[in-house]
mmCIF file with all atom_site columns, C-alpha atoms in Angstrom:
data_model
loop_
_atom_site.group_PDB
_atom_site.id
_atom_site.type_symbol
_atom_site.label_atom_id
_atom_site.label_alt_id
_atom_site.label_comp_id
_atom_site.label_asym_id
_atom_site.label_entity_id
_atom_site.label_seq_id
_atom_site.pdbx_PDB_ins_code
_atom_site.Cartn_x
_atom_site.Cartn_y
_atom_site.Cartn_z
_atom_site.occupancy
_atom_site.B_iso_or_equiv
_atom_site.pdbx_formal_charge
_atom_site.auth_seq_id
_atom_site.auth_comp_id
_atom_site.auth_asym_id
_atom_site.auth_atom_id
_atom_site.pdbx_PDB_model_num
ATOM 1  C CA . MET A 1 1  ? 0.000   0.000  0.000  1.00 46.00 ? 1  MET A CA 1
ATOM 2  C CA . SER A 1 2  ? 1.383   3.413  -0.935 1.00 48.00 ? 2  SER A CA 1
ATOM 3  C CA . PRO A 1 3  ? 2.115   5.975  1.815  1.00 50.00 ? 3  PRO A CA 1
ATOM 4  C CA . HIS A 1 4  ? -0.641  8.242  0.442  1.00 49.00 ? 4  HIS A CA 1
ATOM 5  C CA . ARG A 1 5  ? -3.147  5.393  0.541  1.00 48.00 ? 5  ARG A CA 1
ATOM 6  C CA . LYS A 1 6  ? -2.163  4.593  4.137  1.00 48.00 ? 6  LYS A CA 1
ATOM 7  C CA . ARG A 1 7  ? -2.787  8.228  5.123  1.00 52.00 ? 7  ARG A CA 1
ATOM 8  C CA . PHE A 1 8  ? -6.157  8.186  3.372  1.00 49.00 ? 8  PHE A CA 1
ATOM 9  C CA . VAL A 1 9  ? -7.178  5.018  5.202  1.00 48.00 ? 9  VAL A CA 1
ATOM 10 C CA . LEU A 1 10 ? -5.988  6.476  8.511  1.00 52.00 ? 10 LEU A CA 1
ATOM 11 C CA . PHE A 1 11 ? -7.959  9.698  8.054  1.00 52.00 ? 11 PHE A CA 1
ATOM 12 C CA . SER A 1 12 ? -11.044 7.958  6.700  1.00 54.00 ? 12 SER A CA 1
ATOM 13 C CA . VAL A 1 13 ? -11.566 5.822  9.830  1.00 54.00 ? 13 VAL A CA 1
ATOM 14 C CA . MET A 1 14 ? -11.091 8.582  12.404 1.00 56.00 ? 14 MET A CA 1
ATOM 15 C CA . PRO A 1 15 ? -14.083 10.090 14.187 1.00 61.00 ? 15 PRO A CA 1
ATOM 16 C CA . ARG A 1 16 ? -14.949 13.624 13.079 1.00 83.00 ? 16 ARG A CA 1
ATOM 17 C CA . LEU A 1 17 ? -13.983 16.349 15.530 1.00 93.00 ? 17 LEU A CA 1
ATOM 18 C CA . TRP A 1 18 ? -15.873 19.398 14.269 1.00 94.00 ? 18 TRP A CA 1
ATOM 19 C CA . PHE A 1 19 ? -15.055 23.050 14.911 1.00 96.00 ? 19 PHE A CA 1
ATOM 20 C CA . ASP A 1 20 ? -16.332 26.442 13.710 1.00 96.00 ? 20 ASP A CA 1
ATOM 21 C CA . PRO A 1 21 ? -15.481 26.950 10.024 1.00 97.00 ? 21 PRO A CA 1
ATOM 22 C CA . VAL A 1 22 ? -12.125 28.392 8.994  1.00 97.00 ? 22 VAL A CA 1
ATOM 23 C CA . ASP A 1 23 ? -11.919 29.718 5.421  1.00 97.00 ? 23 ASP A CA 1
ATOM 24 C CA . ILE A 1 24 ? -8.484  29.493 3.812  1.00 97.00 ? 24 ILE A CA 1
ATOM 25 C CA . TRP A 1 25 ? -7.031  30.081 0.355  1.00 95.00 ? 25 TRP A CA 1
ATOM 26 C CA . VAL A 1 26 ? -5.680  26.787 -1.023 1.00 91.00 ? 26 VAL A CA 1
ATOM 27 C CA . SER A 1 27 ? -4.614  28.494 -4.259 1.00 89.00 ? 27 SER A CA 1
ATOM 28 C CA . ASP A 1 28 ? -4.693  32.007 -5.687 1.00 89.00 ? 28 ASP A CA 1
ATOM 29 C CA . THR A 1 29 ? -8.273  31.512 -6.835 1.00 92.00 ? 29 THR A CA 1
ATOM 30 C CA . LYS A 1 30 ? -9.718  28.748 -4.642 1.00 94.00 ? 30 LYS A CA 1
ATOM 31 C CA . ARG A 1 31 ? -10.988 29.002 -1.079 1.00 96.00 ? 31 ARG A CA 1
ATOM 32 C CA . GLN A 1 32 ? -11.703 26.035 1.143  1.00 96.00 ? 32 GLN A CA 1
ATOM 33 C CA . THR A 1 33 ? -13.746 25.870 4.319  1.00 97.00 ? 33 THR A CA 1
ATOM 34 C CA . VAL A 1 34 ? -12.141 23.684 6.985  1.00 97.00 ? 34 VAL A CA 1
ATOM 35 C CA . THR A 1 35 ? -14.550 22.374 9.617  1.00 96.00 ? 35 THR A CA 1
ATOM 36 C CA . SER A 1 36 ? -12.778 19.542 11.430 1.00 97.00 ? 36 SER A CA 1
ATOM 37 C CA . VAL A 1 37 ? -9.526  18.600 13.098 1.00 97.00 ? 37 VAL A CA 1
ATOM 38 C CA . GLU A 1 38 ? -9.084  15.747 10.623 1.00 95.00 ? 38 GLU A CA 1
ATOM 39 C CA . GLU A 1 39 ? -9.423  18.082 7.648  1.00 96.00 ? 39 GLU A CA 1
ATOM 40 C CA . ALA A 1 40 ? -6.992  20.582 9.188  1.00 98.00 ? 40 ALA A CA 1
ATOM 41 C CA . ALA A 1 41 ? -4.449  17.837 9.905  1.00 96.00 ? 41 ALA A CA 1
ATOM 42 C CA . ARG A 1 42 ? -4.714  16.488 6.364  1.00 95.00 ? 42 ARG A CA 1
ATOM 43 C CA . LEU A 1 43 ? -4.089  19.948 4.895  1.00 96.00 ? 43 LEU A CA 1
ATOM 44 C CA . LEU A 1 44 ? -1.169  20.651 7.234  1.00 97.00 ? 44 LEU A CA 1
ATOM 45 C CA . ILE A 1 45 ? 0.496   17.368 6.269  1.00 95.00 ? 45 ILE A CA 1
ATOM 46 C CA . GLU A 1 46 ? -0.365  17.003 2.595  1.00 93.00 ? 46 GLU A CA 1
ATOM 47 C CA . ALA A 1 47 ? -1.213  20.376 1.072  1.00 92.00 ? 47 ALA A CA 1
ATOM 48 C CA . TRP A 1 48 ? 0.650   23.117 2.928  1.00 96.00 ? 48 TRP A CA 1
ATOM 49 C CA . PRO A 1 49 ? 2.828   25.574 0.975  1.00 95.00 ? 49 PRO A CA 1
ATOM 50 C CA . ALA A 1 50 ? 6.370   24.177 0.953  1.00 96.00 ? 50 ALA A CA 1
ATOM 51 C CA . LYS A 1 51 ? 7.845   27.420 2.296  1.00 97.00 ? 51 LYS A CA 1
ATOM 52 C CA . PHE A 1 52 ? 5.808   27.051 5.506  1.00 97.00 ? 52 PHE A CA 1
ATOM 53 C CA . ALA A 1 53 ? 5.522   23.259 5.800  1.00 96.00 ? 53 ALA A CA 1
ATOM 54 C CA . ARG A 1 54 ? 8.235   23.106 8.463  1.00 95.00 ? 54 ARG A CA 1
ATOM 55 C CA . SER A 1 55 ? 7.540   26.367 10.273 1.00 98.00 ? 55 SER A CA 1
ATOM 56 C CA . LYS A 1 56 ? 7.043   26.525 14.026 1.00 98.00 ? 56 LYS A CA 1
ATOM 57 C CA . LYS A 1 57 ? 3.397   27.506 13.602 1.00 98.00 ? 57 LYS A CA 1
ATOM 58 C CA . ASN A 1 58 ? 2.779   24.584 11.239 1.00 98.00 ? 58 ASN A CA 1
ATOM 59 C CA . ALA A 1 59 ? 4.456   22.209 13.706 1.00 98.00 ? 59 ALA A CA 1
ATOM 60 C CA . ALA A 1 60 ? 2.401   23.650 16.574 1.00 99.00 ? 60 ALA A CA 1
ATOM 61 C CA . ALA A 1 61 ? -0.811  23.216 14.570 1.00 98.00 ? 61 ALA A CA 1
ATOM 62 C CA . ARG A 1 62 ? 0.050   19.606 13.677 1.00 98.00 ? 62 ARG A CA 1
ATOM 63 C CA . LYS A 1 63 ? 0.842   18.898 17.328 1.00 98.00 ? 63 LYS A CA 1
ATOM 64 C CA . ALA A 1 64 ? -2.432  20.512 18.443 1.00 98.00 ? 64 ALA A CA 1
ATOM 65 C CA . CYS A 1 65 ? -4.393  18.471 15.886 1.00 97.00 ? 65 CYS A CA 1
ATOM 66 C CA . LEU A 1 66 ? -2.742  15.279 17.098 1.00 96.00 ? 66 LEU A CA 1
ATOM 67 C CA . ALA A 1 67 ? -3.574  16.144 20.719 1.00 96.00 ? 67 ALA A CA 1
ATOM 68 C CA . ALA A 1 68 ? -7.210  16.751 19.757 1.00 96.00 ? 68 ALA A CA 1
ATOM 69 C CA . LEU A 1 69 ? -7.376  13.460 17.871 1.00 93.00 ? 69 LEU A CA 1
ATOM 70 C CA . GLU A 1 70 ? -5.865  11.599 20.823 1.00 93.00 ? 70 GLU A CA 1
ATOM 71 C CA . THR A 1 71 ? -7.993  13.151 23.572 1.00 93.00 ? 71 THR A CA 1
ATOM 72 C CA . GLU A 1 72 ? -11.192 14.087 21.683 1.00 92.00 ? 72 GLU A CA 1
ATOM 73 C CA . LYS A 1 73 ? -11.708 16.884 24.242 1.00 95.00 ? 73 LYS A CA 1
ATOM 74 C CA . MET A 1 74 ? -13.437 20.064 23.086 1.00 96.00 ? 74 MET A CA 1
ATOM 75 C CA . SER A 1 75 ? -10.714 22.192 24.671 1.00 97.00 ? 75 SER A CA 1
ATOM 76 C CA . ALA A 1 76 ? -8.139  20.375 22.518 1.00 97.00 ? 76 ALA A CA 1
ATOM 77 C CA . VAL A 1 77 ? -10.345 20.779 19.427 1.00 97.00 ? 77 VAL A CA 1
ATOM 78 C CA . SER A 1 78 ? -10.567 24.537 20.093 1.00 98.00 ? 78 SER A CA 1
ATOM 79 C CA . ALA A 1 79 ? -6.797  24.722 20.558 1.00 99.00 ? 79 ALA A CA 1
ATOM 80 C CA . ALA A 1 80 ? -6.271  22.841 17.286 1.00 98.00 ? 80 ALA A CA 1
ATOM 81 C CA . ARG A 1 81 ? -8.542  25.273 15.436 1.00 98.00 ? 81 ARG A CA 1
ATOM 82 C CA . ALA A 1 82 ? -6.704  28.284 16.880 1.00 99.00 ? 82 ALA A CA 1
ATOM 83 C CA . ALA A 1 83 ? -3.291  26.821 16.009 1.00 99.00 ? 83 ALA A CA 1
ATOM 84 C CA . PHE A 1 84 ? -4.476  25.930 12.497 1.00 99.00 ? 84 PHE A CA 1
ATOM 85 C CA . LEU A 1 85 ? -5.730  29.488 11.977 1.00 98.00 ? 85 LEU A CA 1
ATOM 86 C CA . LYS A 1 86 ? -2.366  30.936 13.095 1.00 98.00 ? 86 LYS A CA 1
ATOM 87 C CA . ALA A 1 87 ? -0.486  28.611 10.732 1.00 98.00 ? 87 ALA A CA 1
ATOM 88 C CA . ALA A 1 88 ? -2.825  29.533 7.864  1.00 98.00 ? 88 ALA A CA 1
ATOM 89 C CA . GLU A 1 89 ? -2.339  33.249 8.514  1.00 98.00 ? 89 GLU A CA 1
ATOM 90 C CA . GLU A 1 90 ? 1.443   32.796 8.608  1.00 98.00 ? 90 GLU A CA 1
ATOM 91 C CA . ALA A 1 91 ? 1.327   30.980 5.256  1.00 97.00 ? 91 ALA A CA 1
ATOM 92 C CA . GLY A 1 92 ? -0.827  33.723 3.701  1.00 96.00 ? 92 GLY A CA 1
ATOM 93 C CA . MET A 1 93 ? -3.788  31.367 3.444  1.00 96.00 ? 93 MET A CA 1
ATOM 94 C CA . GLY A 1 94 ? -6.017  32.985 6.063  1.00 87.00 ? 94 GLY A CA 1
#
């Protein structure tokens, strides 16, 4: 199984941890509304601009998403959303 397929399988079996919508620019002309920790984590790992893929804010957002996925606590979900928003703003996507 390819690494991309493994990631897809991993994300497809996780429970959805919803949060208030965050609108980001995924390209110069396309916006995307992110509404869950799983969706945010997938974007941070697979579709983030290369220049910011290893930034401290990206790493903090990935760590916050992982914590939310592990604990499933609403406080962790809120923290993941906030960290994702900061990373998106840093990358010029917010």
